[in-house]
Structures are given as C-alpha cells and as structure tokens.
Amino acid sequence: MNAQRLEAIRDRLHKLRLHALLITFLPHIRYLTGFSGTNGLCLILPRKQFFLTDGRYTTQAREEVRGFQILIAKKSLGEEAKKRGVLPSGARIGFEVEHMNVAELQNWKTLYPRMRFVPTRTVVEALCAVKDESEIDLIRRAVSISDDVFRKILDVLRPGISEMDVAAEIIYLHRKLGAEADAFEPIVASGFRGALPHARATGKSIKRGEMVTLDFGCRYRGYHSDLTRTVAVGKPTDRARRMYRIVREAQQRAVDSARSGMAAKDLDAVARKHITRAGFGRWFPHSLGHGLGIQVHEAPRVSASSKDVLKSGNVITIEPGVYVPSVGGVRIEDDVVIRNGFCEILNAASKELVVL
Ligand code: ZN
Ligand code: ZN
C-alpha cells in the first residue's frame, strides 16, 4: 500500500518538477508511514523517502513506520535533515501550503537559503479521497463505535439532564468502546439551541418536549466517524415532526441517488430541492456533506458549489438539516461509501424519529 501511495506522489512530484516533497501534516504522515505520534516529518525524494522524529519516539517509530528510512533528530527535525544531507543543494522542495504555518516555512528557508520552497496543494489529499477496502473497514469500525454510543446515549437522555452532561457521556462512551479520540467536540443542541447548526454543548437542561440534535464522531486507528441524529425527549410538536419528516426524506433521496460518476453538486441539489419545495430552503444554510477519512472534513466537497465528481471509494457524509431561528433544528447524518451505481451506508443507527 505504502509503495502505491509513494509512487502516486512521485508521479505528481515529477509533473510539478520538484526534487522533494516535505510533509509536516500529522494525518498525512500517519497515512504514508503509519506513525501516530505528534512530532515528525516526511521527505519524499525520487528514489528515497525519509521519516524524521525526535528521541521521544525512537521506539514508537521503529514499531510503526514502514517503508521509510527513520532518522531520529537531536535538535530540530529540519536541522537533522540538513546535517544528514538528505536534500540535494539548490533543490526545488514542495511543501503543503494548506498545512505548513508561516513560522515553520520561515525556519526552513533560513536553514536552506539556497533551496526553492514551492507551495503545493492536494498532492496527498487527492490520494486520501479514494479509500481502499482496508481503510473503509477502519471507518466502518469507527462508525460502529459511534452507532453504539448513540444507542447507549438514548438511555441517558431524559428531561433535566444538561447538554454538557450528555456531551461528557458521549466522550466517555467513545473511549470505553475503543475509540482513540473524539473526531471533534460533540454537539448537543436542545430545543431552540437546535437552530444553531454547530452549537457547543452548554449547561442548559433538556426539557420535556424538546428536540435534541446530537452530532459526534470518533477516531479509530487514524480514521473518523461522524454521526448526527435528532431525537425528541417527550412528545414533539407537529411542527417539529414535520421538520423531521422533510429532513429524513431529503436525506433518503440523497442516499438513493449517490453513486460514482455523479457531480457532488448534483447530489447536494437532490436534498436541497426537496427541502426547498417544502418551504425550508432558506433554513438549510450548509453543504450537504463532506469527505471523511483521516480528517473529519476532507475531499471531496459535497456542496452546491463543489466541482468534485464522486468516485468509487470516496467516503462522504450525507447530512441535510433545517434550522429555524428561535424554534429549533433537525439534522440527520450518515457516513456512506460511494460505489459503482449506488452508495453503501455505514451507519446502522435508525433514522425513524426516536421519541423518548
Ligand atoms: Zn457531524
Ligand atoms: Zn459531518
């Protein structure tokens, strides 16, 4: 696997007339080498590839890193690379402009005044967007952990509990069930707060009759899940039921249409049209979904303005929502694999309205 990924990167390097690619973004380092620590970098050259880290990770690097020559740095990683003469002088070095910060780039330029540092985009991202079956299995595992958390959280949700307490339970359950981290801070938005698409959990208590939107995910061996369900704590209003039904139908229509070869913006339009026809178009302010994998948000983009075309092996979320200010909101989100002619839903969590 490593070898195929490296070959694809070298292909791009050749086209971009670069002598090396410098990778400092940890999810990409893990994707290419297997290293899961917090300090490292990769240098990929036409015939060699190096992984550098510091002395804290000597043992871990030897255990995890495959297919790269490992260098343990005594000072900074950049200085070690220089000391070892890893880069040819006067070379054109590509760096990931979306992931390297200004100070880091400055350091590299100071260390290597004769090198040209050339910004690159999407070299690794383009590879990550199409998953093989072993990657899909890891996402499947992350998704099933989050599905289990959802099932268990239904026992916890009751009138009087605060959003914060529900969020704390979600975090605890993810770890208990084998996740290595949360994908992001869980969203727990009850009642009128459900109208905020990205509401952080607060001390607000959940009241009987309120809808509660739960959006959470975890990371399992580097791969993420991302799940949203909206449930009713006590009998919901007719308006809430109607909002739920429309979002549910829009989500289902998108799931039924998603397949390889489809423009991502057309998939967005399937759900958006249904919501707009029902009169809620202006209350659906975000994109239909996003790619999911080693990052929670990655390629392809699944929005009205996306230029991406869905490919077999993409993993995306499908998550329409409606949010009526000072009333509340509903969002339903599944993680799916794009296949030839259909999409495979990874979630098992029910999408019927749960009334607790
Ligand atoms: Zn989500
Ligand atoms: Zn999402």
mmCIF file with all atom_site columns, C-alpha atoms in Angstrom, residues 1-13 15 21 23 27-33 44 68 96 98-99 121-133 135-136 139 223 291-295 298-300 308 311-315:
data_model
loop_
_atom_site.group_PDB
_atom_site.id
_atom_site.type_symbol
_atom_site.label_atom_id
_atom_site.label_alt_id
_atom_site.label_comp_id
_atom_site.label_asym_id
_atom_site.label_entity_id
_atom_site.label_seq_id
_atom_site.pdbx_PDB_ins_code
_atom_site.Cartn_x
_atom_site.Cartn_y
_atom_site.Cartn_z
_atom_site.occupancy
_atom_site.B_iso_or_equiv
_atom_site.pdbx_formal_charge
_atom_site.auth_seq_id
_atom_site.auth_comp_id
_atom_site.auth_asym_id
_atom_site.auth_atom_id
_atom_site.pdbx_PDB_model_num
ATOM 1  C CA . MET A 1 1   ? 0.000   0.000  0.000   1.00 0.00 ? 1   MET A CA 1
ATOM 2  C CA . ASN A 1 2   ? 2.767   2.329  1.065   1.00 0.00 ? 2   ASN A CA 1
ATOM 3  C CA . ALA A 1 3   ? 4.503   1.689  -2.210  1.00 0.00 ? 3   ALA A CA 1
ATOM 4  C CA . GLN A 1 4   ? 1.457   2.620  -4.326  1.00 0.00 ? 4   GLN A CA 1
ATOM 5  C CA . ARG A 1 5   ? 0.932   5.825  -2.391  1.00 0.00 ? 5   ARG A CA 1
ATOM 6  C CA . LEU A 1 6   ? 4.588   6.781  -2.760  1.00 0.00 ? 6   LEU A CA 1
ATOM 7  C CA . GLU A 1 7   ? 4.503   6.028  -6.459  1.00 0.00 ? 7   GLU A CA 1
ATOM 8  C CA . ALA A 1 8   ? 1.472   8.292  -6.923  1.00 0.00 ? 8   ALA A CA 1
ATOM 9  C CA . ILE A 1 9   ? 3.194   11.094 -5.006  1.00 0.00 ? 9   ILE A CA 1
ATOM 10 C CA . ARG A 1 10  ? 6.377   10.706 -7.065  1.00 0.00 ? 10  ARG A CA 1
ATOM 11 C CA . ASP A 1 11  ? 4.284   10.973 -10.196 1.00 0.00 ? 11  ASP A CA 1
ATOM 12 C CA . ARG A 1 12  ? 2.969   14.326 -9.025  1.00 0.00 ? 12  ARG A CA 1
ATOM 13 C CA . LEU A 1 13  ? 6.461   15.480 -7.975  1.00 0.00 ? 13  LEU A CA 1
ATOM 14 C CA . LYS A 1 15  ? 4.868   16.674 -13.047 1.00 0.00 ? 15  LYS A CA 1
ATOM 15 C CA . LEU A 1 21  ? 8.084   16.854 -1.064  1.00 0.00 ? 21  LEU A CA 1
ATOM 16 C CA . ILE A 1 23  ? 5.231   16.680 4.604   1.00 0.00 ? 23  ILE A CA 1
ATOM 17 C CA . PRO A 1 27  ? -2.564  12.925 9.441   1.00 0.00 ? 27  PRO A CA 1
ATOM 18 C CA . HIS A 1 28  ? -0.647  12.728 6.142   1.00 0.00 ? 28  HIS A CA 1
ATOM 19 C CA . ILE A 1 29  ? 2.444   11.407 7.923   1.00 0.00 ? 29  ILE A CA 1
ATOM 20 C CA . ARG A 1 30  ? 0.330   8.705  9.537   1.00 0.00 ? 30  ARG A CA 1
ATOM 21 C CA . TYR A 1 31  ? -1.310  7.912  6.207   1.00 0.00 ? 31  TYR A CA 1
ATOM 22 C CA . LEU A 1 32  ? 2.039   7.440  4.495   1.00 0.00 ? 32  LEU A CA 1
ATOM 23 C CA . THR A 1 33  ? 4.210   5.928  7.235   1.00 0.00 ? 33  THR A CA 1
ATOM 24 C CA . ILE A 1 44  ? 9.907   12.115 -0.249  1.00 0.00 ? 44  ILE A CA 1
ATOM 25 C CA . PHE A 1 68  ? 10.737  4.898  5.217   1.00 0.00 ? 68  PHE A CA 1
ATOM 26 C CA . GLU A 1 96  ? 1.917   21.569 1.712   1.00 0.00 ? 96  GLU A CA 1
ATOM 27 C CA . GLU A 1 98  ? -2.532  24.371 3.373   1.00 0.00 ? 98  GLU A CA 1
ATOM 28 C CA . HIS A 1 99  ? -0.806  22.731 6.329   1.00 0.00 ? 99  HIS A CA 1
ATOM 29 C CA . ARG A 1 121 ? -1.928  21.701 -2.905  1.00 0.00 ? 121 ARG A CA 1
ATOM 30 C CA . THR A 1 122 ? -3.857  18.439 -2.691  1.00 0.00 ? 122 THR A CA 1
ATOM 31 C CA . VAL A 1 123 ? -0.917  16.136 -3.532  1.00 0.00 ? 123 VAL A CA 1
ATOM 32 C CA . VAL A 1 124 ? -1.692  13.823 -0.622  1.00 0.00 ? 124 VAL A CA 1
ATOM 33 C CA . GLU A 1 125 ? -5.366  14.855 -0.290  1.00 0.00 ? 125 GLU A CA 1
ATOM 34 C CA . ALA A 1 126 ? -6.145  13.545 -3.773  1.00 0.00 ? 126 ALA A CA 1
ATOM 35 C CA . LEU A 1 127 ? -4.855  10.117 -2.740  1.00 0.00 ? 127 LEU A CA 1
ATOM 36 C CA . CYS A 1 128 ? -6.659  10.119 0.605   1.00 0.00 ? 128 CYS A CA 1
ATOM 37 C CA . ALA A 1 129 ? -10.021 10.861 -1.019  1.00 0.00 ? 129 ALA A CA 1
ATOM 38 C CA . VAL A 1 130 ? -10.232 7.403  -2.609  1.00 0.00 ? 130 VAL A CA 1
ATOM 39 C CA . LYS A 1 131 ? -10.150 4.689  0.043   1.00 0.00 ? 131 LYS A CA 1
ATOM 40 C CA . ASP A 1 132 ? -9.213  1.057  -0.334  1.00 0.00 ? 132 ASP A CA 1
ATOM 41 C CA . GLU A 1 133 ? -11.228 -1.645 1.428   1.00 0.00 ? 133 GLU A CA 1
ATOM 42 C CA . GLU A 1 135 ? -9.350  1.904  5.028   1.00 0.00 ? 135 GLU A CA 1
ATOM 43 C CA . ILE A 1 136 ? -13.109 1.552  4.603   1.00 0.00 ? 136 ILE A CA 1
ATOM 44 C CA . ILE A 1 139 ? -14.009 3.814  9.026   1.00 0.00 ? 139 ILE A CA 1
ATOM 45 C CA . TYR A 1 223 ? -9.942  7.086  10.651  1.00 0.00 ? 223 TYR A CA 1
ATOM 46 C CA . GLY A 1 291 ? -15.440 13.684 2.571   1.00 0.00 ? 291 GLY A CA 1
ATOM 47 C CA . LEU A 1 292 ? -14.477 11.715 5.662   1.00 0.00 ? 292 LEU A CA 1
ATOM 48 C CA . GLY A 1 293 ? -11.374 9.670  6.453   1.00 0.00 ? 293 GLY A CA 1
ATOM 49 C CA . ILE A 1 294 ? -8.064  10.614 8.051   1.00 0.00 ? 294 ILE A CA 1
ATOM 50 C CA . GLN A 1 295 ? -9.643  14.028 8.550   1.00 0.00 ? 295 GLN A CA 1
ATOM 51 C CA . GLU A 1 298 ? -11.609 16.193 3.553   1.00 0.00 ? 298 GLU A CA 1
ATOM 52 C CA . ALA A 1 299 ? -12.084 15.789 -0.191  1.00 0.00 ? 299 ALA A CA 1
ATOM 53 C CA . PRO A 1 300 ? -14.449 15.501 -1.959  1.00 0.00 ? 300 PRO A CA 1
ATOM 54 C CA . ASP A 1 308 ? -15.765 17.433 -7.491  1.00 0.00 ? 308 ASP A CA 1
ATOM 55 C CA . LYS A 1 311 ? -15.574 8.437  -7.271  1.00 0.00 ? 311 LYS A CA 1
ATOM 56 C CA . SER A 1 312 ? -15.900 4.846  -6.232  1.00 0.00 ? 312 SER A CA 1
ATOM 57 C CA . GLY A 1 313 ? -14.078 4.579  -2.889  1.00 0.00 ? 313 GLY A CA 1
ATOM 58 C CA . ASN A 1 314 ? -14.934 8.078  -1.700  1.00 0.00 ? 314 ASN A CA 1
ATOM 59 C CA . VAL A 1 315 ? -16.371 8.120  1.806   1.00 0.00 ? 315 VAL A CA 1
#
